[in-house]
Amino acid sequence: MSATKTKFTNPSRVALAITVLLCFFSSRNYADDQAFNPSMVLIGTSLAIYEQQGLSFGNQLVPAVDTDLVVAPIDSKAAYFNVTGEPNLAVTASIVERKISITNGQAGKKNKMDVTDFTLGGSVDASGNGSFDNQGLLDNVRVGATTTIASDNNLGVYQGTATLRVVYN
């Protein structure tokens, strides 16, 4: 089979050129219609957490039987914090530890109590969700918890440390 040479006339060449240009421009416009712009918000401000009051179970007598003490986030003895960050952004607060021990500085079981069941409230909901205001303030993040005073706990001032974590959503 031999190939035959095709001869284009001037009107054919013009039509072919117009067809190629139309395809080029139509595909280009079509691609532009499908374009998208990924976006990202870079947060330029770090968070700062300021403890206003520590959690306190108050002054207690050693009970005759083991007794649970519960401090709810709405109680005056709950810990509370102010947090600063990026205005109008949502955050989640949480207590890192599930359980901590408070001690009176002495060794032994009779010199410690476990603190559990941390609860959140105030300017965050029970799940820890909240938002900074338009000035970047989230004030009154409140933390409550439960401890058990054993009937054989020794007298003393019991202290410990828990960690409040606040992260941007």
Coordinates of C-alpha atoms in Angstrom, one line a residue:
M1 CA 0.0 0.0 0.0
S2 CA 1.5 3.3 -1.0
A3 CA 0.9 6.5 0.8
T4 CA -0.6 9.3 -1.2
K5 CA 0.4 12.8 -0.5
T6 CA -2.5 15.0 0.6
K7 CA -2.4 18.5 -0.7
F8 CA -4.1 21.2 1.4
T9 CA -5.5 24.2 -0.3
N10 CA -5.4 27.6 1.4
P11 CA -9.1 27.4 2.6
S12 CA -8.3 24.0 4.1
R13 CA -5.2 25.3 5.9
V14 CA -7.2 28.2 7.3
A15 CA -10.0 26.0 8.5
L16 CA -7.4 23.6 10.1
A17 CA -5.6 26.5 11.8
I18 CA -8.9 27.9 13.1
T19 CA -9.9 24.4 14.4
V20 CA -6.6 24.0 16.2
L21 CA -6.9 27.5 17.7
L22 CA -10.5 26.8 18.8
C23 CA -9.4 23.6 20.4
F24 CA -6.5 25.3 22.2
F25 CA -8.6 28.1 23.5
S26 CA -11.6 26.0 24.5
S27 CA -9.4 23.5 26.4
R28 CA -7.6 26.3 28.1
N29 CA -10.9 27.9 29.1
Y30 CA -12.2 24.6 30.3
A31 CA -9.1 24.0 32.4
D32 CA -9.5 27.5 33.9
D33 CA -13.1 26.7 34.9
Q34 CA -11.9 23.7 36.8
A35 CA -9.1 25.4 38.6
F36 CA -9.1 25.7 42.4
N37 CA -7.1 27.5 45.0
P38 CA -6.0 25.5 48.0
S39 CA -5.9 27.7 51.1
M40 CA -4.4 27.5 54.6
V41 CA -4.4 29.7 57.6
L42 CA -1.1 30.1 59.3
I43 CA -1.6 30.9 63.0
G44 CA 0.9 33.4 64.0
T45 CA 0.1 33.6 67.7
S46 CA 0.9 30.9 70.1
L47 CA -1.4 30.0 73.0
A48 CA -0.7 31.2 76.6
I49 CA -2.5 29.7 79.6
Y50 CA -2.6 31.7 82.9
E51 CA -3.7 29.9 86.1
Q52 CA -5.9 32.2 88.1
Q53 CA -6.7 29.8 90.9
G54 CA -5.7 26.2 91.6
L55 CA -8.1 23.4 92.3
S56 CA -8.7 23.1 96.1
F57 CA -10.5 20.4 98.0
G58 CA -10.5 22.7 101.0
N59 CA -9.8 21.9 104.7
Q60 CA -11.1 18.5 105.6
L61 CA -11.2 16.4 108.7
V62 CA -10.0 12.8 108.4
P63 CA -13.3 10.9 108.0
A64 CA -14.3 7.7 109.9
V65 CA -14.9 6.0 106.5
D66 CA -13.4 6.7 103.1
T67 CA -15.1 9.7 101.6
D68 CA -15.2 11.1 98.0
L69 CA -14.8 14.8 97.6
V70 CA -16.1 16.2 94.4
V71 CA -15.4 19.7 93.1
A72 CA -17.5 20.6 90.1
P73 CA -16.3 23.2 87.5
I74 CA -19.0 25.6 88.7
D75 CA -17.8 25.4 92.4
S76 CA -15.8 28.2 93.9
K77 CA -12.9 25.8 94.7
A78 CA -12.5 24.7 91.0
A79 CA -9.3 25.7 89.2
Y80 CA -9.7 28.4 86.6
F81 CA -7.6 29.7 83.9
N82 CA -7.5 32.5 81.3
V83 CA -6.1 31.6 77.8
T84 CA -5.0 33.9 75.1
G85 CA -4.6 33.1 71.4
E86 CA -5.7 33.9 67.9
P87 CA -9.0 35.9 67.9
N88 CA -12.2 34.0 66.9
L89 CA -10.6 30.6 66.5
A90 CA -12.0 27.4 68.1
V91 CA -10.0 25.4 70.6
T92 CA -10.3 22.2 72.7
A93 CA -9.1 22.1 76.3
S94 CA -8.3 18.9 78.2
I95 CA -6.5 17.6 81.2
V96 CA -3.6 15.5 80.0
E97 CA -3.5 13.0 82.9
R98 CA -6.4 10.7 83.7
K99 CA -5.3 10.4 87.3
I100 CA -2.8 12.3 89.5
S101 CA -1.6 11.7 93.0
I102 CA -1.5 14.5 95.6
T103 CA 0.8 14.0 98.5
N104 CA 1.7 15.6 101.8
G105 CA 5.4 15.3 101.1
Q106 CA 5.8 12.1 103.1
A107 CA 6.3 8.6 101.6
G108 CA 3.7 5.8 101.9
K109 CA 0.1 5.1 101.0
K110 CA -1.3 7.0 104.0
N111 CA 0.3 10.2 102.6
K112 CA -1.2 10.3 99.2
M113 CA -4.6 10.6 97.5
D114 CA -5.6 10.1 93.9
V115 CA -7.4 12.8 92.0
T116 CA -9.6 11.5 89.1
D117 CA -12.6 12.3 87.0
F118 CA -11.4 15.8 85.8
T119 CA -14.3 17.8 84.5
L120 CA -14.3 21.0 82.4
G121 CA -16.6 24.0 82.3
G122 CA -16.9 27.7 82.4
S123 CA -16.1 29.2 79.0
V124 CA -15.7 25.7 77.5
D125 CA -18.3 23.0 77.4
A126 CA -18.0 19.6 79.2
S127 CA -16.0 18.3 76.2
G128 CA -13.6 21.2 76.4
N129 CA -14.7 23.0 73.2
G130 CA -14.6 26.8 73.2
S131 CA -13.5 29.8 71.1
F132 CA -11.4 32.8 71.6
D133 CA -13.3 36.1 71.5
N134 CA -12.5 38.8 69.0
Q135 CA -9.6 40.0 71.2
G136 CA -8.1 36.6 71.5
L137 CA -9.2 35.9 75.0
L138 CA -10.9 32.7 76.4
D139 CA -11.3 33.5 80.1
N140 CA -12.7 31.4 82.9
V141 CA -11.8 27.9 81.7
R142 CA -12.7 25.9 84.8
V143 CA -11.5 22.5 86.0
G144 CA -13.1 20.3 88.7
A145 CA -12.2 16.8 89.9
T146 CA -12.8 14.0 92.5
T147 CA -10.5 12.7 95.2
T148 CA -11.1 10.2 98.0
I149 CA -9.9 10.9 101.5
A150 CA -9.2 7.5 103.2
S151 CA -10.0 7.1 106.8
D152 CA -6.3 6.3 107.5
N153 CA -4.8 9.3 105.6
N154 CA -2.3 11.2 107.6
L155 CA -2.8 14.9 108.3
G156 CA -1.0 17.4 106.1
V157 CA -1.2 19.7 103.1
Y158 CA -1.6 17.6 100.0
Q159 CA -0.4 19.0 96.7
G160 CA 0.1 17.7 93.2
T161 CA 0.3 18.8 89.6
A162 CA -2.0 18.2 86.6
T163 CA -1.6 19.6 83.1
L164 CA -4.3 21.7 81.2
R165 CA -3.8 21.4 77.5
V166 CA -5.4 23.8 75.0
V167 CA -5.1 23.2 71.2
Y168 CA -6.5 24.9 68.1
N169 CA -9.1 22.9 66.3

